[in-house]
The first five atom37 places (N, CA, C, CB, O) and aatype in JSON, in Angstrom:
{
  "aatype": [20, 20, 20, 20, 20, 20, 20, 20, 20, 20, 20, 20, 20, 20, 20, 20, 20, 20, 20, 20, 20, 20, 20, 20, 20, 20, 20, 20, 20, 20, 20, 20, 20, 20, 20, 20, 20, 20, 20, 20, 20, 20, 20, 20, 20, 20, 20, 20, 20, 20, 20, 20, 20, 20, 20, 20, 20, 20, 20, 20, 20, 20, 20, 20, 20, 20, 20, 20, 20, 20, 20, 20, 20, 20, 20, 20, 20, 20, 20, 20, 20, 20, 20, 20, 20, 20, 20, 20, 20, 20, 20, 20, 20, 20, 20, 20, 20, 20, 20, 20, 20, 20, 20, 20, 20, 20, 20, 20, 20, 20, 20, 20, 20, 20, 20, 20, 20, 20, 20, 20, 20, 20, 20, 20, 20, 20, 20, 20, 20],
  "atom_mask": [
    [1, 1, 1, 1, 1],
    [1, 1, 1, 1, 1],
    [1, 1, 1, 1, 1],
    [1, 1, 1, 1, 1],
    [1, 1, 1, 1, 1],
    [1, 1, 1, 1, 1],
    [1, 1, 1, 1, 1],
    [1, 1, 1, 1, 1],
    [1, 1, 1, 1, 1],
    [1, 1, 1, 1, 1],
    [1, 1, 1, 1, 1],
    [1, 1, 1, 1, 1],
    [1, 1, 1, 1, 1],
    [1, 1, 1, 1, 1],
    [1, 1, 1, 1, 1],
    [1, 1, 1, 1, 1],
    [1, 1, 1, 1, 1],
    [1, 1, 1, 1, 1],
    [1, 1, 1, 1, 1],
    [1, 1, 1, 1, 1],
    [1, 1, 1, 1, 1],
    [1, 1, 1, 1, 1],
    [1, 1, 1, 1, 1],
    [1, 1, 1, 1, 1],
    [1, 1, 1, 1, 1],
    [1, 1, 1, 1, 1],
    [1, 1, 1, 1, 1],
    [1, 1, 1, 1, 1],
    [1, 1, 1, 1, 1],
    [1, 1, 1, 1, 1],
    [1, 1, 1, 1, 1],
    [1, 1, 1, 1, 1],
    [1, 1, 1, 1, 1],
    [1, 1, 1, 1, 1],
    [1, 1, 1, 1, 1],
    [1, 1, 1, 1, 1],
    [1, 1, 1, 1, 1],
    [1, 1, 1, 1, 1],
    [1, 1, 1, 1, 1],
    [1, 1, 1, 1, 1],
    [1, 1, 1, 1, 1],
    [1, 1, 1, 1, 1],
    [1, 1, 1, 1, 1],
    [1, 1, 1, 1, 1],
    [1, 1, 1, 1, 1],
    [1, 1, 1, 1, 1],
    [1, 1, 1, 1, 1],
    [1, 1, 1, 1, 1],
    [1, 1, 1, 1, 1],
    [1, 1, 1, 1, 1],
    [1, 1, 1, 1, 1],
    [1, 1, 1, 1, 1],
    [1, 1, 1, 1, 1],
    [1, 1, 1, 1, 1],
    [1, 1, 1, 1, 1],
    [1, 1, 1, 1, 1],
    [1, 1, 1, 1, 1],
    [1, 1, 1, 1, 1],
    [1, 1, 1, 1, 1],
    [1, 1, 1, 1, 1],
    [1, 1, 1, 1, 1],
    [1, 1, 1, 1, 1],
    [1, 1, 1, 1, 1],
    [1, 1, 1, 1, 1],
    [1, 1, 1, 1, 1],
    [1, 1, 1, 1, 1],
    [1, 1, 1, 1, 1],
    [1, 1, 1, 1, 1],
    [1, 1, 1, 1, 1],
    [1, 1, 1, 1, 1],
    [1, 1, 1, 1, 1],
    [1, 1, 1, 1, 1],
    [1, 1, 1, 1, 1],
    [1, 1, 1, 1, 1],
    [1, 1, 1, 1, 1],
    [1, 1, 1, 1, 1],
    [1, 1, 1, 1, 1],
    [1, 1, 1, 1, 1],
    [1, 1, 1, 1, 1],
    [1, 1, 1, 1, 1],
    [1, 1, 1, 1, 1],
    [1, 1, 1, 1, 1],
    [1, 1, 1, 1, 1],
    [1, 1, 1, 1, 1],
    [1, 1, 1, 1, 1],
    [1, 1, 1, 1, 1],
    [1, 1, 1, 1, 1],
    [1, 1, 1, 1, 1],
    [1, 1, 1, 1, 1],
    [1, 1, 1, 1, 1],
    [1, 1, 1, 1, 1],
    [1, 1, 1, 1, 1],
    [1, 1, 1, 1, 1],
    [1, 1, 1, 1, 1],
    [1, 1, 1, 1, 1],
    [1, 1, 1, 1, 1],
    [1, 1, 1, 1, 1],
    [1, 1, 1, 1, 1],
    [1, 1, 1, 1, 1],
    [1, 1, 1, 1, 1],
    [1, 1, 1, 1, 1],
    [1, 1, 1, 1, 1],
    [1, 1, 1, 1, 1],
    [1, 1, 1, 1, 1],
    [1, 1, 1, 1, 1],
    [1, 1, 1, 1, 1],
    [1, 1, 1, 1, 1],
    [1, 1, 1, 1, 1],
    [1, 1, 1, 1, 1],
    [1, 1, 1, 1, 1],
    [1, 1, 1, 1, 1],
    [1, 1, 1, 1, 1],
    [1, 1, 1, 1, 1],
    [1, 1, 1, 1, 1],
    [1, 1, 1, 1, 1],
    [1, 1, 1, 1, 1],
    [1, 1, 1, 1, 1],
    [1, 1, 1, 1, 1],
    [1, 1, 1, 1, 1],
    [1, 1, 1, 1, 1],
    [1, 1, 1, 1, 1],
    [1, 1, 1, 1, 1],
    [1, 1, 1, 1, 1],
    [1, 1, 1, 1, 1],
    [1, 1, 1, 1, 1],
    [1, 1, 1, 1, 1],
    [1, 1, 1, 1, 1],
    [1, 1, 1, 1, 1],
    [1, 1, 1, 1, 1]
  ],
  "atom_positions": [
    [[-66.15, 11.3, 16.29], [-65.06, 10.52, 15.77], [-64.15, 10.14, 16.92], [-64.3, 11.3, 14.68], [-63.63, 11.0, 17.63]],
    [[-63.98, 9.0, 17.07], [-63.11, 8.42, 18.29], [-61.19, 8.93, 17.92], [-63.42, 6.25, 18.28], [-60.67, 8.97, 16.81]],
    [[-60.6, 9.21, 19.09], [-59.65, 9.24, 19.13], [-58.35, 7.86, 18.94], [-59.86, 9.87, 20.05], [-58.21, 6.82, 19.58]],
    [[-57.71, 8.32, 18.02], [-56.48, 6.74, 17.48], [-55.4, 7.88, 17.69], [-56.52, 5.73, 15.25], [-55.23, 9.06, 17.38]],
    [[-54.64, 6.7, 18.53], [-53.19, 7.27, 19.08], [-52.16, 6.9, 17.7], [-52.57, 6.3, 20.79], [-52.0, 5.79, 17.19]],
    [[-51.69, 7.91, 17.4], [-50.59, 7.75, 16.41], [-49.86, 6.83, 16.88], [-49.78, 8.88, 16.11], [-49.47, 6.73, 18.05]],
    [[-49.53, 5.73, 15.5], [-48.94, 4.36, 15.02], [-46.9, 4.97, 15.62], [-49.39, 4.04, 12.58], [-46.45, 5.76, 14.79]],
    [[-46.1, 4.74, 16.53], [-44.74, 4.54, 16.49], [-44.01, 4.13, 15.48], [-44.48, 3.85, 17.25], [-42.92, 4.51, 15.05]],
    [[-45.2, 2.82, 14.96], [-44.06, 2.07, 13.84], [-43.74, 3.02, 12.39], [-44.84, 0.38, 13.21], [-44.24, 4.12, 12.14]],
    [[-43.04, 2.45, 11.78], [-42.3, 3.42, 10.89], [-43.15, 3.01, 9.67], [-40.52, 3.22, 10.75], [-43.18, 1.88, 9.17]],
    [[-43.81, 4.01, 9.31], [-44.9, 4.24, 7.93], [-44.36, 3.39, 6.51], [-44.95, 6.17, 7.43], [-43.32, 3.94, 6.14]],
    [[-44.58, 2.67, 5.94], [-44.27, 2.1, 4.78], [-45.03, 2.78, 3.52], [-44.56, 0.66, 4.93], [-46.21, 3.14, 3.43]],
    [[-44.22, 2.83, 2.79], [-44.4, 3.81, 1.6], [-44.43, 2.62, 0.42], [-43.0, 5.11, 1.41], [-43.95, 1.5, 0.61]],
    [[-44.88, 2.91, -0.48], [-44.91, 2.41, -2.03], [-43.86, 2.95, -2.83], [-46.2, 2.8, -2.77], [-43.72, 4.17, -2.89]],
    [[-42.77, 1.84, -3.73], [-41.77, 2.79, -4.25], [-42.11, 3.72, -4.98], [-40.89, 2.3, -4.88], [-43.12, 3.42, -5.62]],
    [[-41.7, 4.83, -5.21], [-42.21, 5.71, -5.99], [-41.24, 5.54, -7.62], [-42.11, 7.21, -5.12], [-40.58, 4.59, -8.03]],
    [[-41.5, 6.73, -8.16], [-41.33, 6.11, -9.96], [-39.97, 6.47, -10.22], [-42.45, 6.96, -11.37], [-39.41, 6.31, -11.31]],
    [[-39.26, 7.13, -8.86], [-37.32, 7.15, -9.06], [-37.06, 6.0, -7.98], [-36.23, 9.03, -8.47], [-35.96, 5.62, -8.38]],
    [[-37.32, 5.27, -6.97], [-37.24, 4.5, -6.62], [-37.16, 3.23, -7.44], [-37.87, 4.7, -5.96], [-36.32, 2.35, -7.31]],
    [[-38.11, 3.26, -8.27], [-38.35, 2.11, -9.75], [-37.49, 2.19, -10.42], [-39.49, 2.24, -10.79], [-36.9, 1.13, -10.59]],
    [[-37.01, 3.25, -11.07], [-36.48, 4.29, -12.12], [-35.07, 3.17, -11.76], [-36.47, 6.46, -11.72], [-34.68, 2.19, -12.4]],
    [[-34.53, 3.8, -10.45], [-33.45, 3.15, -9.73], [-32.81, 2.0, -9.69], [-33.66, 3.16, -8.87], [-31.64, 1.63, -9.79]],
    [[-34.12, 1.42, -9.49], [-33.96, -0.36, -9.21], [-33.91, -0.89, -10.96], [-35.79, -1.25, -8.11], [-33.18, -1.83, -11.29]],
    [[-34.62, -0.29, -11.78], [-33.94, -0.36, -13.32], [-32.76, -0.21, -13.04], [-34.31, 0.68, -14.46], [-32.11, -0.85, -12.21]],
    [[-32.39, 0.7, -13.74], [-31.18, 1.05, -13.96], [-30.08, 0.34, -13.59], [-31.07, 2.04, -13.57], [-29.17, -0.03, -14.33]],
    [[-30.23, 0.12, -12.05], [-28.75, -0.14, -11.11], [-29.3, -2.13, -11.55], [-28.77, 0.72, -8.54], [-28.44, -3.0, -11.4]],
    [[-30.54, -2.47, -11.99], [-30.64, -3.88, -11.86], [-29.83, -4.71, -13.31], [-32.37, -4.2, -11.72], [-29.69, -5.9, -13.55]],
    [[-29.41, -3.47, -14.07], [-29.18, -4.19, -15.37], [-27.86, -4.34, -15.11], [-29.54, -3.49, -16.78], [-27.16, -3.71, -15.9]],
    [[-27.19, -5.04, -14.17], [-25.9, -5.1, -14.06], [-25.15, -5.74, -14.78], [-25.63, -5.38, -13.14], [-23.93, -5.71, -14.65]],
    [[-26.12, -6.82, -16.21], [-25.57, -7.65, -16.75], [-25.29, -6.7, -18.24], [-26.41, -9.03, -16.69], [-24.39, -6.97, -19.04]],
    [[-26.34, -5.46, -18.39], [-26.29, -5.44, -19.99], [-25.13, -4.3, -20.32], [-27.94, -4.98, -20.73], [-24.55, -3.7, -19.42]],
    [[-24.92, -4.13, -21.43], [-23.77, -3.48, -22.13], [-23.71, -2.21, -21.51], [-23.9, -3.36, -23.7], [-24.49, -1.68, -20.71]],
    [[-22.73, -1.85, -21.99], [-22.48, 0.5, -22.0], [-23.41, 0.5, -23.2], [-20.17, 1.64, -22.63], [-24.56, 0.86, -22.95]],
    [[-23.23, 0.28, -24.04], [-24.24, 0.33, -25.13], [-26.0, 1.05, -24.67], [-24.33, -1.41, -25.63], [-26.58, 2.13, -24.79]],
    [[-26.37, -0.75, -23.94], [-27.89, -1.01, -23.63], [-27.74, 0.31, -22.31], [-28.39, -3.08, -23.01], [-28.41, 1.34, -22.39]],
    [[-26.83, 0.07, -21.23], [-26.8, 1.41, -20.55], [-27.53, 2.94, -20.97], [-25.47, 1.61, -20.55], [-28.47, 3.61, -20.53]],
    [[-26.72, 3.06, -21.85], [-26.48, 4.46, -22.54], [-27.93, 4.82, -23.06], [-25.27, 4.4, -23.9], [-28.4, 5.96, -23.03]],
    [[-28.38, 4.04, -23.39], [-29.95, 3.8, -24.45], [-31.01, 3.47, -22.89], [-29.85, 1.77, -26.05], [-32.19, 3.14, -22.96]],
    [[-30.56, 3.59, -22.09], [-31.53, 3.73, -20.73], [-32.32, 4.93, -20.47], [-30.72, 3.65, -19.48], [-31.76, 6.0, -20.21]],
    [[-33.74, 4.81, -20.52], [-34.45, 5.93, -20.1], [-35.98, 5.23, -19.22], [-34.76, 6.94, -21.61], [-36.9, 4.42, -19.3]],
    [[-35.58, 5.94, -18.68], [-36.99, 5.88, -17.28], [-37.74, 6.86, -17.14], [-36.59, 5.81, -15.74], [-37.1, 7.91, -17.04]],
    [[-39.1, 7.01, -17.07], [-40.39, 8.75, -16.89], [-41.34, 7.61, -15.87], [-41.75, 9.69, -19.16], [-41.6, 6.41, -15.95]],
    [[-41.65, 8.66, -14.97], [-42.09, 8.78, -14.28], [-42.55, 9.68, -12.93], [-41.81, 8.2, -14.43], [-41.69, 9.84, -12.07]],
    [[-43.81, 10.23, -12.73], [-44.05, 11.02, -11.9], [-43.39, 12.53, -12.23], [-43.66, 10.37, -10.73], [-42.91, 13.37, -11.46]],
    [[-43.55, 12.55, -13.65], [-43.01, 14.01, -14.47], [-41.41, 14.43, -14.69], [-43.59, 15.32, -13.58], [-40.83, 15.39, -15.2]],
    [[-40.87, 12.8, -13.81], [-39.37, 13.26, -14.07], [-38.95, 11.99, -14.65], [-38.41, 13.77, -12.68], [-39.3, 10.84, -14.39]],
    [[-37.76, 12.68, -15.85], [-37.19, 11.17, -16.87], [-35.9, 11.36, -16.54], [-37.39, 11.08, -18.84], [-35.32, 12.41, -16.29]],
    [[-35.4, 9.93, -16.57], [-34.11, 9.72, -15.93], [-33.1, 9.07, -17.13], [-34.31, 8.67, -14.55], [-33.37, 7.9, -17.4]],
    [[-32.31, 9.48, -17.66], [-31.73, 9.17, -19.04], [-29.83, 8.67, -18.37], [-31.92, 11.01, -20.37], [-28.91, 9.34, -17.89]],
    [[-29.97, 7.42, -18.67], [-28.17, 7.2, -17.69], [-27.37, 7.6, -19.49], [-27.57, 4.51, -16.68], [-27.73, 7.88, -20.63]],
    [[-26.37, 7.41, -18.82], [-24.96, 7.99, -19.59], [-23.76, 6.98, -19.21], [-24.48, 9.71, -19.02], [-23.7, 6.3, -18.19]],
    [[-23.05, 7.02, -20.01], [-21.66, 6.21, -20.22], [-20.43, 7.4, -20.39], [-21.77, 5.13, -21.78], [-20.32, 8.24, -21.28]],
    [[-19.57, 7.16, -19.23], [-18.85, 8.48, -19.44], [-17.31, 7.64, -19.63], [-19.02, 9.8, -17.92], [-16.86, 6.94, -18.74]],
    [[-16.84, 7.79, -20.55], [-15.55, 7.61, -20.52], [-14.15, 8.48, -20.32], [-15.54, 7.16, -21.41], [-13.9, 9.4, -21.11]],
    [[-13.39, 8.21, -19.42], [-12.63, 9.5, -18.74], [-11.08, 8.8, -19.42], [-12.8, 9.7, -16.53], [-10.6, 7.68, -19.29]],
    [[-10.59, 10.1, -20.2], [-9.1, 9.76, -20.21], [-8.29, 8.92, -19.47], [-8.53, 10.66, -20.05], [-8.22, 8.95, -18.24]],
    [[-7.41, 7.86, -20.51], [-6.7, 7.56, -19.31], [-5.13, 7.82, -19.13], [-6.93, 6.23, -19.1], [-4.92, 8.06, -20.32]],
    [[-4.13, 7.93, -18.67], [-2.73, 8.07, -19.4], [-1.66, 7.56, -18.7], [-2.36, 9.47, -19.7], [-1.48, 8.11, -17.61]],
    [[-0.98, 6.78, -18.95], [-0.01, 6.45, -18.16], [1.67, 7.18, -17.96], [0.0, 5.21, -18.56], [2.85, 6.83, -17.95]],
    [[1.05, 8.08, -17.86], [2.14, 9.22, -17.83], [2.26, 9.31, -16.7], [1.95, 10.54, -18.41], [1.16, 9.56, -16.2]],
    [[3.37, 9.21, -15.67], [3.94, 9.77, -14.34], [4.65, 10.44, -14.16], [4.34, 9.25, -13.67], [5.53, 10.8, -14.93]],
    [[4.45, 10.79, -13.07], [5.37, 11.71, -12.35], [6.97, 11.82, -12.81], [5.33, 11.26, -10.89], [7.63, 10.8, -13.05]],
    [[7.37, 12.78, -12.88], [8.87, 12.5, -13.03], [9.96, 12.19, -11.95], [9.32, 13.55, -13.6], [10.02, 13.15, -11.18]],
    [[10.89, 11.14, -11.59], [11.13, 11.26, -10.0], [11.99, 12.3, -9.59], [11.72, 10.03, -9.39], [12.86, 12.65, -10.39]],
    [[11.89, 12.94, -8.3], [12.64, 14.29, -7.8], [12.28, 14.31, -6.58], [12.31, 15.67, -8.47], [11.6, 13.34, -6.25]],
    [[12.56, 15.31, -5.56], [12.36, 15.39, -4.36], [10.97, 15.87, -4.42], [13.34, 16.16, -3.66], [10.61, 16.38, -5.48]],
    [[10.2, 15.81, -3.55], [8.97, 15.19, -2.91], [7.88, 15.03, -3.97], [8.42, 16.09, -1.7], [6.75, 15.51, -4.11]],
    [[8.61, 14.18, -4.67], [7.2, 13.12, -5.94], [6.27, 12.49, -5.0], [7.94, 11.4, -7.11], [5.05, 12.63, -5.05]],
    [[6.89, 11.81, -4.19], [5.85, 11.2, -3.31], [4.69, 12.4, -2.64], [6.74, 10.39, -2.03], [3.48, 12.17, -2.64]],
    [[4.98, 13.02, -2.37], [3.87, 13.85, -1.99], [2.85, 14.14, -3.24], [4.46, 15.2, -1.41], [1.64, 14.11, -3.0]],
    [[3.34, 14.42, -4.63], [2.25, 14.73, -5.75], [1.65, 13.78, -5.87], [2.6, 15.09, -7.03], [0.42, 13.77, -6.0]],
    [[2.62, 12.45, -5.85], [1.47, 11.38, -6.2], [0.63, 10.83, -5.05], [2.09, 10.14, -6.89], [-0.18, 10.06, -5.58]],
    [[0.5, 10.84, -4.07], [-0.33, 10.54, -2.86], [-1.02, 11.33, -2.54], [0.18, 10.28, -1.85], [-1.88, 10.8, -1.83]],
    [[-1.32, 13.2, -2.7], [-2.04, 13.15, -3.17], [-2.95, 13.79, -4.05], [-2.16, 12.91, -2.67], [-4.11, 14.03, -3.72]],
    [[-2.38, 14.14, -5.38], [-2.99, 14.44, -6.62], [-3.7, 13.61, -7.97], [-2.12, 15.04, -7.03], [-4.58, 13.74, -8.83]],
    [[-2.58, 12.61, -7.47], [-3.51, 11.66, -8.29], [-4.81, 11.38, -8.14], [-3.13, 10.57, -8.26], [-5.52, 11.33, -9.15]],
    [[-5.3, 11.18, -7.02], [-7.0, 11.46, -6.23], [-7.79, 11.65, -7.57], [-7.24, 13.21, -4.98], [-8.41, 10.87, -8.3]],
    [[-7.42, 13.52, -7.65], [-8.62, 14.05, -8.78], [-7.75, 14.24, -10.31], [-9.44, 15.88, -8.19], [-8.38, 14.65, -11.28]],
    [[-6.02, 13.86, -10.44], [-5.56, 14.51, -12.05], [-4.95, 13.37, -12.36], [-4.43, 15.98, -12.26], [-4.73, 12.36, -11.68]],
    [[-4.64, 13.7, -13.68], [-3.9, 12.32, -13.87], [-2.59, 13.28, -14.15], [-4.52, 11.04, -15.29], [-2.68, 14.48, -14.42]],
    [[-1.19, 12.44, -14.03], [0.01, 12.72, -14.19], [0.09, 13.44, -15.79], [0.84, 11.39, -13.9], [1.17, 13.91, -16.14]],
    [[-0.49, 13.46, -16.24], [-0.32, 13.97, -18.04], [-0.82, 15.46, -17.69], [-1.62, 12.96, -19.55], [-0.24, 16.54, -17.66]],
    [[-2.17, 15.06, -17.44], [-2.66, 16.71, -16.99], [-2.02, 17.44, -16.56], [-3.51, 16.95, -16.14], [-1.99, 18.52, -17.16]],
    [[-1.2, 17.31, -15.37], [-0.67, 18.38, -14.4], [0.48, 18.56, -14.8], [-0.63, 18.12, -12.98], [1.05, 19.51, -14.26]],
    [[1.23, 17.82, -15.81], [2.29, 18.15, -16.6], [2.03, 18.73, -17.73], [2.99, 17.2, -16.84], [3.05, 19.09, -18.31]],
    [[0.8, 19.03, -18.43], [0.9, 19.84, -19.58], [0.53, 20.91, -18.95], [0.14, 19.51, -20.81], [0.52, 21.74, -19.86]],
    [[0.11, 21.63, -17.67], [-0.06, 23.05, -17.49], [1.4, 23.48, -17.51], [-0.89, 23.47, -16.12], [2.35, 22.71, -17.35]],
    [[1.5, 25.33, -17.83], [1.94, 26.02, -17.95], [3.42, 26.19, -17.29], [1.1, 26.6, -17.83], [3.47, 25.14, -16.65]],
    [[4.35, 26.69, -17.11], [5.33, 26.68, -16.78], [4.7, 27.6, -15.52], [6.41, 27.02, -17.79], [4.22, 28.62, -16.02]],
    [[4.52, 27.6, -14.02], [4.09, 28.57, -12.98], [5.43, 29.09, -12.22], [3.0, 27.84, -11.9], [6.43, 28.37, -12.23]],
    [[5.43, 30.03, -11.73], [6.18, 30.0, -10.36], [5.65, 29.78, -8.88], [6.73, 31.16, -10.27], [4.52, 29.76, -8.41]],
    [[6.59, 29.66, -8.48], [6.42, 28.94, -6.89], [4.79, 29.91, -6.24], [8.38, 29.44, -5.55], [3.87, 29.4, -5.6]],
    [[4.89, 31.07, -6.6], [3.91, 31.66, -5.91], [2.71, 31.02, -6.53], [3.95, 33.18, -5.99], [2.0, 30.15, -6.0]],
    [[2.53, 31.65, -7.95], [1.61, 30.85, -8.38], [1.17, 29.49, -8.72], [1.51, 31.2, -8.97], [0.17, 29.32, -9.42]],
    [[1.87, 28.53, -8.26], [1.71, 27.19, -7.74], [1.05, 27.18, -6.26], [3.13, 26.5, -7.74], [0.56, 26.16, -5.79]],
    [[1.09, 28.33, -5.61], [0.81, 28.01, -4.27], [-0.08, 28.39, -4.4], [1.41, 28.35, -3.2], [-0.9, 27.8, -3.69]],
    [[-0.6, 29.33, -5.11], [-2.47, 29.87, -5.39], [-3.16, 28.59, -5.93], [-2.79, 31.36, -6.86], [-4.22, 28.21, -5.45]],
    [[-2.6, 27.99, -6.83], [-3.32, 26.22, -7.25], [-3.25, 25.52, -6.45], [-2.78, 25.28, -8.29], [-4.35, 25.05, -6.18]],
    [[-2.25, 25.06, -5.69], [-2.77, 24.22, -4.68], [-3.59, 24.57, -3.6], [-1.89, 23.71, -4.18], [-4.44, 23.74, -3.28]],
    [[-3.49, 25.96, -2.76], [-4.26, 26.74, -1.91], [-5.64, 26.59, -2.87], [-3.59, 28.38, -1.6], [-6.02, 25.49, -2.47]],
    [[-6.21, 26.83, -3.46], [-7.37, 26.7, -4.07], [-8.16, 24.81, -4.43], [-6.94, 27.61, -5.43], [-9.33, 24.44, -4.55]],
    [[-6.99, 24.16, -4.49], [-6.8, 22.89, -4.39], [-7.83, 22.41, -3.05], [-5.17, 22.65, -4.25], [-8.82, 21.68, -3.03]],
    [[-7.31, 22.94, -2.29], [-7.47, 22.98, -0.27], [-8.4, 23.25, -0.33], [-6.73, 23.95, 0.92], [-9.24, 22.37, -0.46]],
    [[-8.86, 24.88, -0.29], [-9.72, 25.52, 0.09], [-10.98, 25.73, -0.41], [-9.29, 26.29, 0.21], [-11.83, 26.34, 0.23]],
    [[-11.22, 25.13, -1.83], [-11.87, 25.65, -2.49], [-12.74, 24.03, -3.0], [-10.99, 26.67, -3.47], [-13.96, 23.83, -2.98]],
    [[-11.67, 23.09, -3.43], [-12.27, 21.71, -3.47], [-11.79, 20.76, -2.83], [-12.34, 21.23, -4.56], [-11.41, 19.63, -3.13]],
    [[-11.89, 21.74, -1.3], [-11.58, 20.53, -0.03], [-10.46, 19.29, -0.38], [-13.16, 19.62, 0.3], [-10.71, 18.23, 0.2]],
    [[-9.4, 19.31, -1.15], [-8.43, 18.19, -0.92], [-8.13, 18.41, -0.22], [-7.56, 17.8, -1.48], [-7.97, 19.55, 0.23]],
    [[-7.78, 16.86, 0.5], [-7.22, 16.88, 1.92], [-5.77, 16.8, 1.59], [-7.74, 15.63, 2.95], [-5.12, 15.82, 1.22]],
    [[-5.51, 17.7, 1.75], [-3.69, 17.51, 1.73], [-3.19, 18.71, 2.98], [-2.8, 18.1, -0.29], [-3.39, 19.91, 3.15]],
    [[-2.4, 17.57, 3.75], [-1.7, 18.71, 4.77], [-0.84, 19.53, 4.58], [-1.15, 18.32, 5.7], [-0.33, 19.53, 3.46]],
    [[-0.43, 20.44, 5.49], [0.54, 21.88, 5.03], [1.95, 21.53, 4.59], [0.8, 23.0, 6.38], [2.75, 22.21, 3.95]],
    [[2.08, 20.06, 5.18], [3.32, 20.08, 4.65], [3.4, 19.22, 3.34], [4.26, 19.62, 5.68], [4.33, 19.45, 2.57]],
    [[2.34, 18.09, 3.0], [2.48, 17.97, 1.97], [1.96, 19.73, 0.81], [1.69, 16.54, 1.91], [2.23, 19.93, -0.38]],
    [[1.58, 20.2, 1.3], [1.1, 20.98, 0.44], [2.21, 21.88, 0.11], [-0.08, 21.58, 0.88], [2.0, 22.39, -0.99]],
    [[3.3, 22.27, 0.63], [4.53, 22.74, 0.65], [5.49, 21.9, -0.16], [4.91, 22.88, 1.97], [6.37, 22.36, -0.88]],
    [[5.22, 20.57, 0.04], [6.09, 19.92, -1.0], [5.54, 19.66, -2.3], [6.54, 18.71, -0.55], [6.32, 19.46, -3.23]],
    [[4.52, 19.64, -2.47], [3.62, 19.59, -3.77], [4.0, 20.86, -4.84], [1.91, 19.72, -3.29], [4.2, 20.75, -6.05]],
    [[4.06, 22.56, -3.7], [4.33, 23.57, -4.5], [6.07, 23.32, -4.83], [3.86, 25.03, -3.71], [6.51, 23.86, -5.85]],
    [[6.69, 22.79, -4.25], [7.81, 22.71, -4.68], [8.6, 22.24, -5.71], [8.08, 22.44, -4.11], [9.57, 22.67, -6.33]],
    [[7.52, 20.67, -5.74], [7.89, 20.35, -6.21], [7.63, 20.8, -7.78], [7.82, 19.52, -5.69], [8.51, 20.88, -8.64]],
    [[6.42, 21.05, -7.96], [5.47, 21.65, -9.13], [6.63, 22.89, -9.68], [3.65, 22.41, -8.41], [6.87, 23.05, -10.87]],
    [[7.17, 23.57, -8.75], [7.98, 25.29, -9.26], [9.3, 24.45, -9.56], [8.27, 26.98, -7.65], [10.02, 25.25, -10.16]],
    [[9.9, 23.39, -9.46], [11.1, 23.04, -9.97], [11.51, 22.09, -11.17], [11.59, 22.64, -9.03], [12.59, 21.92, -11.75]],
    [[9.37, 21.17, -11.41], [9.85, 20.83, -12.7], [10.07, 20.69, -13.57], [9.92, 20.63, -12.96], [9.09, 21.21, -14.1]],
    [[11.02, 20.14, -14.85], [11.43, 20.53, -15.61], [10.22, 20.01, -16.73], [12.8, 20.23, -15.59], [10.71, 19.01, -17.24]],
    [[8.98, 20.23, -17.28], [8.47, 19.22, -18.44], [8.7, 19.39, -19.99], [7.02, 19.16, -18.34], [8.55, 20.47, -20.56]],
    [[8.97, 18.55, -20.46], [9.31, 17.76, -21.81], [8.48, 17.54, -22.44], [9.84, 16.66, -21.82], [7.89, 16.46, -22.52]],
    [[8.07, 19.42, -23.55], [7.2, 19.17, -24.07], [7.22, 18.51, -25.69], [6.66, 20.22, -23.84], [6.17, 18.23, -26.26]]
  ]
}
């Protein structure tokens, strides 16, 4: 058997049946949440079923006080203003374990000093339940 020097060029593949699956799905850009929702793709032993997720919305804000700007730049990211006003009445310490866990735990980027004004602001306000 004669010797063949391995090909450099970059191997081309056939899409496979989530590659397909894919190009469904993401191609129906025209049809409903409805037709969405009712989406299912099988192939190569795995079925791919999309979903329609609808997420609360609320136009509830912040209340203004000293360093609001810090909650809303940046908590709004992952909560909405309703949420973080119906938790519990905390104190300052335990505001600083929620936001420290905030940080550390699901990587928000918030710096030390916003994160200092965030607990502050959180331990001083007043909500109107």
């Amino acid at each position: 058997m004669p010797f063949r020097r391995p090909s450099t060029a970059p191997r081309r593949r056939a899409a496979g049946p989530l590659a397909a699956a894919a190009a469904l799905l993401l191609g129906a850009g025209s049809a409903s949440a409805g037709d969405a929702a009712d989406a299912t793709v099988s192939g190569g032993g795995v079925t791919l079923k999309s979903a329609v997720i609808t997420l609360p919305s609320s136009d509830r804000g912040f209340p203004p006080g000293p360093h609001a700007d810090a909650i809303e730049s940046n908590c709004l990211a992952c909560h909405s203003a309703g949420m973080v006003l119906n938790q519990p009445a905390l104190s300052q310490a335990e505001w600083r374990n929620e936001v420290t866990k905030m940080v550390k735990v699901f990587k928000a980027p918030v710096s030390d000093q916003d994160a200092d004004e965030i607990v502050a602001y959180l331990a001083a306000m007043k909500v109107d339940r």
